[in-house]
mmCIF file of C-alpha atoms and ligand atoms in Angstrom:
data_model
loop_
_atom_site.group_PDB
_atom_site.id
_atom_site.type_symbol
_atom_site.label_atom_id
_atom_site.label_comp_id
_atom_site.label_asym_id
_atom_site.label_seq_id
_atom_site.Cartn_x
_atom_site.Cartn_y
_atom_site.Cartn_z
ATOM 1 C CA GLY E 1 118.238 -23.690 -34.784
ATOM 2 C CA ASP E 2 119.037 -27.375 -34.521
ATOM 3 C CA LEU E 3 121.207 -29.002 -37.130
ATOM 4 C CA GLY E 4 121.705 -32.732 -37.680
ATOM 5 C CA ILE E 5 125.036 -33.567 -39.260
ATOM 6 C CA VAL E 6 125.770 -36.675 -41.326
ATOM 7 C CA ALA E 7 129.315 -36.938 -42.712
ATOM 8 C CA VAL E 8 129.477 -39.694 -45.299
ATOM 9 C CA GLY E 9 132.917 -40.779 -46.443
ATOM 10 C CA PHE E 10 131.639 -42.845 -49.337
ATOM 11 C CA SER E 11 132.927 -43.287 -52.887
ATOM 12 C CA GLY E 12 131.176 -46.471 -54.102
ATOM 13 C CA GLY E 13 128.834 -44.643 -56.471
ATOM 14 C CA GLN E 14 131.677 -43.868 -58.866
ATOM 15 C CA PRO E 15 135.157 -45.223 -59.675
ATOM 16 C CA LYS E 16 137.579 -42.529 -58.442
ATOM 17 C CA ALA E 17 139.191 -42.840 -55.016
ATOM 18 C CA GLY E 18 139.343 -39.815 -52.718
ATOM 19 C CA VAL E 19 135.787 -38.491 -52.605
ATOM 20 C CA ASP E 20 135.429 -40.446 -49.347
ATOM 21 C CA ALA E 21 137.888 -37.905 -47.874
ATOM 22 C CA GLY E 22 135.608 -34.972 -48.816
ATOM 23 C CA PRO E 23 133.745 -34.639 -45.524
ATOM 24 C CA ALA E 24 136.928 -34.798 -43.438
ATOM 25 C CA ALA E 25 138.473 -32.045 -45.566
ATOM 26 C CA LEU E 26 135.388 -29.849 -45.105
ATOM 27 C CA ILE E 27 135.304 -30.487 -41.358
ATOM 28 C CA ASP E 28 139.071 -30.002 -40.931
ATOM 29 C CA SER E 29 138.823 -26.615 -42.576
ATOM 30 C CA GLY E 30 136.600 -25.516 -39.687
ATOM 31 C CA LEU E 31 133.124 -25.777 -41.198
ATOM 32 C CA LEU E 32 131.397 -27.224 -38.133
ATOM 33 C CA SER E 33 132.859 -24.746 -35.686
ATOM 34 C CA GLU E 34 131.783 -21.891 -37.966
ATOM 35 C CA ILE E 35 128.299 -23.374 -38.081
ATOM 36 C CA SER E 36 128.032 -23.545 -34.321
ATOM 37 C CA ASN E 37 130.072 -20.525 -33.235
ATOM 38 C CA GLU E 38 129.300 -18.005 -35.964
ATOM 39 C CA LEU E 39 125.915 -19.123 -37.269
ATOM 40 C CA GLY E 40 124.652 -20.260 -33.872
ATOM 41 C CA TYR E 41 123.339 -23.742 -34.664
ATOM 42 C CA ARG E 42 123.202 -26.536 -32.092
ATOM 43 C CA ILE E 43 124.833 -29.455 -33.886
ATOM 44 C CA HIS E 44 123.435 -32.937 -33.255
ATOM 45 C CA GLY E 45 124.803 -36.289 -34.295
ATOM 46 C CA ASP E 46 128.103 -37.936 -34.838
ATOM 47 C CA GLN E 47 130.712 -35.390 -35.887
ATOM 48 C CA GLN E 48 133.009 -38.232 -36.918
ATOM 49 C CA VAL E 49 132.982 -39.219 -40.567
ATOM 50 C CA ASN E 50 131.030 -42.435 -41.228
ATOM 51 C CA LEU E 51 132.929 -44.766 -43.546
ATOM 52 C CA TYR E 52 130.370 -47.611 -43.320
ATOM 53 C CA LYS E 53 133.130 -50.182 -43.858
ATOM 54 C CA GLU E 54 131.099 -52.734 -41.921
ATOM 55 C CA LEU E 55 128.351 -52.528 -44.523
ATOM 56 C CA VAL E 56 130.544 -53.462 -47.479
ATOM 57 C CA PRO E 57 129.645 -57.003 -48.595
ATOM 58 C CA GLU E 58 132.275 -59.611 -49.418
ATOM 59 C CA SER E 59 131.288 -59.748 -53.038
ATOM 60 C CA ASP E 60 129.361 -57.207 -55.014
ATOM 61 C CA PRO E 61 128.969 -58.162 -58.664
ATOM 62 C CA ASP E 62 127.299 -55.861 -61.182
ATOM 63 C CA TYR E 63 123.511 -56.031 -61.205
ATOM 64 C CA ARG E 64 121.344 -54.529 -63.966
ATOM 65 C CA GLY E 65 124.578 -52.885 -65.114
ATOM 66 C CA MET E 66 125.095 -51.112 -61.773
ATOM 67 C CA LYS E 67 128.556 -51.096 -60.191
ATOM 68 C CA ASN E 68 128.885 -51.856 -56.450
ATOM 69 C CA PRO E 69 125.099 -52.174 -56.192
ATOM 70 C CA ARG E 70 124.871 -53.987 -52.858
ATOM 71 C CA THR E 71 127.381 -51.657 -51.213
ATOM 72 C CA VAL E 72 125.669 -48.499 -52.443
ATOM 73 C CA SER E 73 122.264 -49.892 -51.472
ATOM 74 C CA ALA E 74 123.351 -50.908 -47.955
ATOM 75 C CA VAL E 75 125.124 -47.620 -47.203
ATOM 76 C CA ASN E 76 122.153 -45.609 -48.427
ATOM 77 C CA LYS E 77 119.707 -47.672 -46.402
ATOM 78 C CA ARG E 78 121.703 -46.776 -43.271
ATOM 79 C CA LEU E 79 122.019 -43.172 -44.357
ATOM 80 C CA ALA E 80 118.270 -42.919 -44.935
ATOM 81 C CA ALA E 81 117.705 -44.013 -41.336
ATOM 82 C CA GLN E 82 120.185 -41.434 -40.008
ATOM 83 C CA VAL E 83 118.652 -38.584 -41.999
ATOM 84 C CA TYR E 84 115.151 -39.746 -41.070
ATOM 85 C CA GLU E 85 116.092 -39.676 -37.380
ATOM 86 C CA HIS E 86 117.370 -36.084 -37.538
ATOM 87 C CA ALA E 87 114.526 -34.806 -39.725
ATOM 88 C CA SER E 88 111.912 -36.463 -37.513
ATOM 89 C CA GLN E 89 113.270 -34.431 -34.588
ATOM 90 C CA GLY E 90 112.737 -31.252 -36.603
ATOM 91 C CA ARG E 91 116.421 -30.716 -37.278
ATOM 92 C CA LEU E 92 117.769 -29.226 -40.480
ATOM 93 C CA VAL E 93 119.889 -32.080 -41.861
ATOM 94 C CA LEU E 94 123.319 -31.374 -43.354
ATOM 95 C CA THR E 95 124.906 -34.272 -45.233
ATOM 96 C CA LEU E 96 128.519 -33.926 -46.321
ATOM 97 C CA GLY E 97 129.498 -36.394 -49.073
ATOM 98 C CA GLY E 98 130.798 -38.486 -50.512
ATOM 99 C CA ASP E 99 129.725 -39.037 -54.085
ATOM 100 C CA HIS E 100 126.208 -38.074 -55.183
ATOM 101 C CA SER E 101 124.836 -41.606 -54.806
ATOM 102 C CA VAL E 102 124.388 -40.669 -51.131
ATOM 103 C CA ALA E 103 121.364 -38.619 -52.161
ATOM 104 C CA ILE E 104 119.459 -41.889 -52.552
ATOM 105 C CA GLY E 105 119.561 -42.192 -48.780
ATOM 106 C CA THR E 106 119.229 -38.530 -47.871
ATOM 107 C CA LEU E 107 116.173 -38.022 -50.084
ATOM 108 C CA ALA E 108 114.528 -41.226 -48.843
ATOM 109 C CA GLY E 109 115.093 -40.210 -45.221
ATOM 110 C CA SER E 110 113.862 -36.653 -45.549
ATOM 111 C CA ALA E 111 110.888 -37.531 -47.773
ATOM 112 C CA LYS E 112 109.611 -40.008 -45.188
ATOM 113 C CA ALA E 113 110.278 -37.813 -42.155
ATOM 114 C CA ILE E 114 108.695 -34.674 -43.648
ATOM 115 C CA ARG E 115 105.681 -36.671 -44.770
ATOM 116 C CA GLU E 116 105.177 -38.008 -41.237
ATOM 117 C CA ARG E 117 106.018 -34.824 -39.359
ATOM 118 C CA LEU E 118 104.469 -32.143 -41.586
ATOM 119 C CA ASN E 119 102.221 -34.228 -43.841
ATOM 120 C CA ARG E 120 103.960 -32.620 -46.812
ATOM 121 C CA ASP E 121 105.888 -33.774 -49.864
ATOM 122 C CA ILE E 122 109.454 -32.510 -50.096
ATOM 123 C CA ALA E 123 110.596 -30.444 -53.036
ATOM 124 C CA VAL E 124 114.133 -30.947 -54.295
ATOM 125 C CA ILE E 125 116.410 -28.301 -55.770
ATOM 126 C CA TRP E 126 119.220 -30.189 -57.489
ATOM 127 C CA VAL E 127 122.196 -27.990 -58.327
ATOM 128 C CA ASP E 128 124.571 -29.893 -60.588
ATOM 129 C CA ALA E 129 126.296 -29.995 -63.974
ATOM 130 C CA HIS E 130 124.615 -33.398 -64.375
ATOM 131 C CA SER E 131 121.012 -34.523 -64.044
ATOM 132 C CA ASP E 132 121.831 -37.782 -62.164
ATOM 133 C CA ILE E 133 118.565 -39.386 -63.240
ATOM 134 C CA ASN E 134 119.796 -42.360 -65.245
ATOM 135 C CA THR E 135 118.027 -45.629 -64.641
ATOM 136 C CA PRO E 136 120.289 -48.684 -64.431
ATOM 137 C CA GLU E 137 119.181 -49.416 -67.987
ATOM 138 C CA SER E 138 119.766 -45.920 -69.433
ATOM 139 C CA SER E 139 123.185 -45.461 -67.788
ATOM 140 C CA ASP E 140 126.249 -45.811 -69.989
ATOM 141 C CA SER E 141 128.662 -45.849 -67.046
ATOM 142 C CA GLY E 142 126.894 -48.062 -64.490
ATOM 143 C CA ASN E 143 128.005 -45.549 -61.841
ATOM 144 C CA ILE E 144 125.210 -45.129 -59.325
ATOM 145 C CA HIS E 145 126.107 -41.480 -58.592
ATOM 146 C CA GLY E 146 124.518 -40.822 -61.994
ATOM 147 C CA MET E 147 121.255 -42.511 -60.866
ATOM 148 C CA PRO E 148 120.112 -41.149 -57.467
ATOM 149 C CA LEU E 149 117.094 -39.257 -58.781
ATOM 150 C CA ALA E 150 115.817 -42.267 -60.700
ATOM 151 C CA PHE E 151 115.616 -44.247 -57.448
ATOM 152 C CA ALA E 152 114.383 -41.294 -55.372
ATOM 153 C CA THR E 153 111.462 -40.636 -57.722
ATOM 154 C CA GLY E 154 110.607 -44.281 -58.412
ATOM 155 C CA LEU E 155 111.541 -44.099 -62.100
ATOM 156 C CA ALA E 156 113.958 -46.905 -61.207
ATOM 157 C CA ARG E 157 112.791 -49.653 -58.861
ATOM 158 C CA ASP E 158 113.744 -53.111 -57.717
ATOM 159 C CA ASP E 159 111.937 -55.654 -55.577
ATOM 160 C CA ASN E 160 115.080 -56.925 -53.915
ATOM 161 C CA ASP E 161 115.987 -55.204 -50.634
ATOM 162 C CA GLU E 162 119.675 -55.668 -51.410
ATOM 163 C CA TYR E 163 119.278 -53.597 -54.566
ATOM 164 C CA PHE E 164 117.322 -50.577 -53.312
ATOM 165 C CA GLY E 165 114.093 -52.544 -52.795
ATOM 166 C CA TRP E 166 113.993 -50.994 -49.285
ATOM 167 C CA ILE E 167 112.904 -47.705 -50.886
ATOM 168 C CA LYS E 168 109.142 -47.791 -50.292
ATOM 169 C CA GLU E 169 106.476 -45.410 -51.529
ATOM 170 C CA ASP E 170 106.596 -43.224 -48.388
ATOM 171 C CA MET E 171 110.319 -42.582 -49.030
ATOM 172 C CA ARG E 172 109.826 -41.363 -52.591
ATOM 173 C CA MET E 173 109.511 -37.858 -53.989
ATOM 174 C CA SER E 174 107.460 -36.607 -56.921
ATOM 175 C CA VAL E 175 109.051 -35.685 -60.266
ATOM 176 C CA LYS E 176 106.759 -32.635 -60.116
ATOM 177 C CA LYS E 177 108.630 -31.382 -57.060
ATOM 178 C CA LEU E 178 112.076 -31.636 -58.630
ATOM 179 C CA VAL E 179 113.874 -28.683 -60.178
ATOM 180 C CA TYR E 180 117.412 -28.475 -61.515
ATOM 181 C CA ILE E 181 119.828 -25.566 -61.749
ATOM 182 C CA GLY E 182 123.190 -25.561 -63.544
ATOM 183 C CA LEU E 183 122.842 -28.469 -65.982
ATOM 184 C CA ARG E 184 125.312 -28.696 -68.856
ATOM 185 C CA ASP E 185 126.215 -32.385 -69.235
ATOM 186 C CA VAL E 186 123.067 -34.468 -69.614
ATOM 187 C CA ASP E 187 123.133 -37.920 -71.262
ATOM 188 C CA ALA E 188 120.824 -38.571 -74.238
ATOM 189 C CA GLY E 189 118.837 -41.112 -72.221
ATOM 190 C CA GLU E 190 118.447 -38.596 -69.404
ATOM 191 C CA LYS E 191 117.182 -35.904 -71.784
ATOM 192 C CA LYS E 192 114.420 -38.304 -72.784
ATOM 193 C CA ILE E 193 113.600 -39.039 -69.122
ATOM 194 C CA LEU E 194 113.406 -35.292 -68.342
ATOM 195 C CA ARG E 195 111.183 -34.664 -71.362
ATOM 196 C CA ASP E 196 108.890 -37.672 -70.860
ATOM 197 C CA ASN E 197 108.299 -36.744 -67.226
ATOM 198 C CA GLY E 198 107.985 -32.993 -67.699
ATOM 199 C CA ILE E 199 110.775 -32.301 -65.214
ATOM 200 C CA LYS E 200 111.689 -28.651 -64.700
ATOM 201 C CA ALA E 201 115.318 -27.846 -65.441
ATOM 202 C CA PHE E 202 117.336 -24.635 -65.678
ATOM 203 C CA SER E 203 120.538 -25.263 -67.612
ATOM 204 C CA MET E 204 123.534 -22.951 -67.870
ATOM 205 C CA PHE E 205 121.813 -21.588 -70.988
ATOM 206 C CA ASP E 206 118.963 -20.388 -68.781
ATOM 207 C CA VAL E 207 121.398 -18.907 -66.259
ATOM 208 C CA ASP E 208 123.077 -16.966 -69.073
ATOM 209 C CA ARG E 209 119.776 -15.851 -70.575
ATOM 210 C CA HIS E 210 117.909 -14.790 -67.440
ATOM 211 C CA GLY E 211 120.597 -14.321 -64.824
ATOM 212 C CA ILE E 212 120.805 -16.322 -61.628
ATOM 213 C CA GLY E 213 118.329 -14.099 -59.758
ATOM 214 C CA ARG E 214 115.496 -14.768 -62.188
ATOM 215 C CA VAL E 215 116.389 -18.476 -62.486
ATOM 216 C CA VAL E 216 116.156 -19.005 -58.727
ATOM 217 C CA GLU E 217 112.892 -17.073 -58.649
ATOM 218 C CA MET E 218 111.451 -19.312 -61.380
ATOM 219 C CA ALA E 219 112.770 -22.465 -59.704
ATOM 220 C CA LEU E 220 111.124 -21.505 -56.407
ATOM 221 C CA ALA E 221 107.911 -20.575 -58.213
ATOM 222 C CA HIS E 222 107.842 -24.025 -59.790
ATOM 223 C CA ILE E 223 107.953 -25.881 -56.474
ATOM 224 C CA GLY E 224 105.624 -23.441 -54.723
ATOM 225 C CA THR E 225 106.292 -21.110 -51.828
ATOM 226 C CA ASP E 226 104.972 -23.181 -48.951
ATOM 227 C CA THR E 227 106.886 -26.384 -49.538
ATOM 228 C CA PRO E 228 109.711 -28.015 -47.540
ATOM 229 C CA ILE E 229 112.929 -27.903 -49.577
ATOM 230 C CA HIS E 230 115.763 -30.421 -49.782
ATOM 231 C CA LEU E 231 118.766 -28.761 -51.476
ATOM 232 C CA SER E 232 121.180 -31.222 -53.075
ATOM 233 C CA PHE E 233 124.310 -29.404 -54.226
ATOM 234 C CA ASP E 234 126.936 -31.176 -56.308
ATOM 235 C CA VAL E 235 130.099 -29.074 -56.138
ATOM 236 C CA ASP E 236 130.659 -29.789 -59.853
ATOM 237 C CA ALA E 237 127.781 -27.377 -60.578
ATOM 238 C CA LEU E 238 130.412 -24.718 -59.995
ATOM 239 C CA ASP E 239 132.826 -23.993 -62.804
ATOM 240 C CA PRO E 240 136.127 -25.900 -62.437
ATOM 241 C CA MET E 241 137.715 -22.490 -61.915
ATOM 242 C CA TRP E 242 136.206 -22.508 -58.395
ATOM 243 C CA ALA E 243 135.854 -26.251 -57.856
ATOM 244 C CA PRO E 244 138.458 -28.173 -59.856
ATOM 245 C CA SER E 245 138.825 -31.011 -57.359
ATOM 246 C CA THR E 246 135.845 -33.180 -58.261
ATOM 247 C CA GLY E 247 135.354 -36.436 -60.143
ATOM 248 C CA THR E 248 133.413 -35.258 -63.179
ATOM 249 C CA PRO E 249 134.252 -31.564 -63.772
ATOM 250 C CA VAL E 250 132.523 -29.799 -66.664
ATOM 251 C CA ARG E 251 133.594 -26.413 -67.943
ATOM 252 C CA GLY E 252 131.167 -23.537 -68.332
ATOM 253 C CA GLY E 253 129.608 -23.743 -64.884
ATOM 254 C CA LEU E 254 128.294 -21.470 -62.170
ATOM 255 C CA THR E 255 130.522 -18.881 -60.576
ATOM 256 C CA LEU E 256 131.075 -19.220 -56.849
ATOM 257 C CA ARG E 257 128.841 -16.177 -56.346
ATOM 258 C CA GLU E 258 126.039 -17.738 -58.395
ATOM 259 C CA GLY E 259 126.318 -20.904 -56.310
ATOM 260 C CA ASP E 260 126.323 -18.925 -53.081
ATOM 261 C CA TYR E 261 123.359 -16.893 -54.340
ATOM 262 C CA ILE E 262 121.306 -20.058 -54.888
ATOM 263 C CA CYS E 263 122.084 -21.178 -51.345
ATOM 264 C CA GLU E 264 121.363 -17.757 -49.842
ATOM 265 C CA SER E 265 118.038 -17.563 -51.658
ATOM 266 C CA VAL E 266 116.977 -21.046 -50.627
ATOM 267 C CA HIS E 267 117.853 -20.182 -47.029
ATOM 268 C CA GLN E 268 115.730 -17.049 -47.257
ATOM 269 C CA THR E 269 112.623 -19.068 -48.085
ATOM 270 C CA GLY E 270 112.683 -20.382 -44.516
ATOM 271 C CA GLN E 271 111.614 -23.759 -45.950
ATOM 272 C CA LEU E 272 114.934 -25.572 -46.011
ATOM 273 C CA VAL E 273 114.811 -29.004 -44.347
ATOM 274 C CA ALA E 274 117.952 -30.678 -45.702
ATOM 275 C CA ILE E 275 121.191 -29.875 -47.519
ATOM 276 C CA ASP E 276 123.584 -32.247 -49.286
ATOM 277 C CA LEU E 277 127.034 -31.031 -50.324
ATOM 278 C CA VAL E 278 128.693 -33.730 -52.400
ATOM 279 C CA GLU E 279 131.488 -34.692 -54.794
ATOM 280 C CA VAL E 280 134.312 -32.756 -53.102
ATOM 281 C CA ASN E 281 137.323 -34.956 -53.880
ATOM 282 C CA PRO E 282 140.463 -33.349 -52.430
ATOM 283 C CA SER E 283 142.791 -35.758 -54.235
ATOM 284 C CA LEU E 284 141.885 -34.871 -57.821
ATOM 285 C CA ALA E 285 143.106 -31.292 -58.279
ATOM 286 C CA ALA E 286 146.224 -30.688 -60.352
ATOM 287 C CA THR E 287 147.577 -28.567 -57.517
ATOM 288 C CA GLU E 288 147.261 -28.428 -53.744
ATOM 289 C CA ALA E 289 145.718 -24.986 -54.198
ATOM 290 C CA GLY E 290 142.992 -26.463 -56.407
ATOM 291 C CA ALA E 291 141.966 -28.895 -53.689
ATOM 292 C CA LEU E 292 141.910 -26.120 -51.097
ATOM 293 C CA GLU E 293 139.836 -23.872 -53.348
ATOM 294 C CA THR E 294 137.277 -26.625 -53.836
ATOM 295 C CA VAL E 295 136.986 -27.234 -50.092
ATOM 296 C CA ARG E 296 136.673 -23.489 -49.494
ATOM 297 C CA ALA E 297 133.951 -23.255 -52.127
ATOM 298 C CA GLY E 298 132.068 -26.160 -50.521
ATOM 299 C CA CYS E 299 132.259 -24.494 -47.102
ATOM 300 C CA SER E 300 131.024 -21.221 -48.565
ATOM 301 C CA LEU E 301 127.991 -22.912 -50.153
ATOM 302 C CA VAL E 302 127.053 -24.619 -46.899
ATOM 303 C CA ARG E 303 127.455 -21.424 -44.851
ATOM 304 C CA CYS E 304 125.260 -19.526 -47.317
ATOM 305 C CA ALA E 305 122.575 -22.224 -47.167
ATOM 306 C CA LEU E 306 122.660 -21.968 -43.383
ATOM 307 C CA GLY E 307 122.025 -18.245 -43.407
ATOM 308 C CA ASP E 308 125.421 -16.579 -43.428
ATOM 309 C CA THR E 309 124.857 -13.105 -44.849
ATOM 310 C CA LEU E 310 127.128 -10.578 -46.507
ATOM 311 C CA LEU E 311 125.828 -7.653 -44.486
HETATM 312 N N1 LIG O 401 125.764 -38.937 -66.497
HETATM 313 C C1 LIG O 401 127.009 -39.556 -66.150
HETATM 314 C C2 LIG O 401 126.758 -40.965 -65.612
HETATM 315 O O1 LIG O 401 125.652 -41.409 -65.535
HETATM 316 C C3 LIG O 401 127.777 -38.712 -65.151
HETATM 317 C C4 LIG O 401 127.143 -38.592 -63.810
HETATM 318 C C5 LIG O 401 127.928 -37.688 -62.896
HETATM 319 N N2 LIG O 401 127.286 -37.591 -61.605
HETATM 320 C C6 LIG O 401 127.769 -36.937 -60.554
HETATM 321 N N3 LIG O 401 127.084 -37.018 -59.423
HETATM 322 N N4 LIG O 401 128.894 -36.266 -60.607
HETATM 323 O O2 LIG O 401 127.679 -41.656 -65.284
HETATM 324 MN MN1 MN O 402 127.649 -33.564 -61.130
HETATM 325 MN MN1 MN O 403 125.639 -35.007 -59.062
#
């Protein structure tokens, strides 16, 4: 198949340096050559990491409580165009982050392209410890990596192009087509948003109760079998035992096998149109080994989503 790659070295959605080096670490460990040589994809697009330095404005004061709002908006507007371009050509789009704010752009780009090309709404499987659906007003931190789904679904909006006003209706996704797996650190304001909008979520409690096999089955049943899927995987969904090198680790997470299983199952649907792998921050682990483990885990998830099989 054809794969469009977008490597986004971006950290402006949260305060910790180093997550901008995530894509380079994944690529340096051989991920792209495995994808082309072992999994047989034709890779399209710039295999260099985009840092988008030229898009960073001279001043970027807080707006509606958001930190770095103009920077995050401008980078995501560009990213949306890149993802749109790949997806319009029928390529499976792989975005390597970067913090999770980059999903504002990836979701906008794939929603619009899939709507135009297939006349379908995308479904989103969001695998994360966090629900990342704060509005600027509900957020305690002001970090935009905790808000991507609010902008993607239209729960948060702004008229000004410099503050995500470029996200138009044809770039949005439905809250009905969103499903979470792995949640265990959801803010009080987010719990209300999930409840009020009837959003489907499988927390770690559900994974423990039903097992990952049944949870994935129920998640896929919720979005429907014949629906294009955008998989957005935050590496912090995994337990810090497998992915310690990330900005907001939360104990009690998925095992690496459970994460891989989600990716393998989503691949098997044959409906995958885009994958984000985000929040790998090689500079945060207590040990060098911890950083390497996190990168290895990220590569494993991506390979599984692209159809690498055990047998
Ligand atoms: N809910 C918290 C916030 O809004 C944490 C978000 C963490 N998000 C992430 N993509 N790691 O700031
Ligand atoms: Mn997270
Ligand atoms: Mn996230």
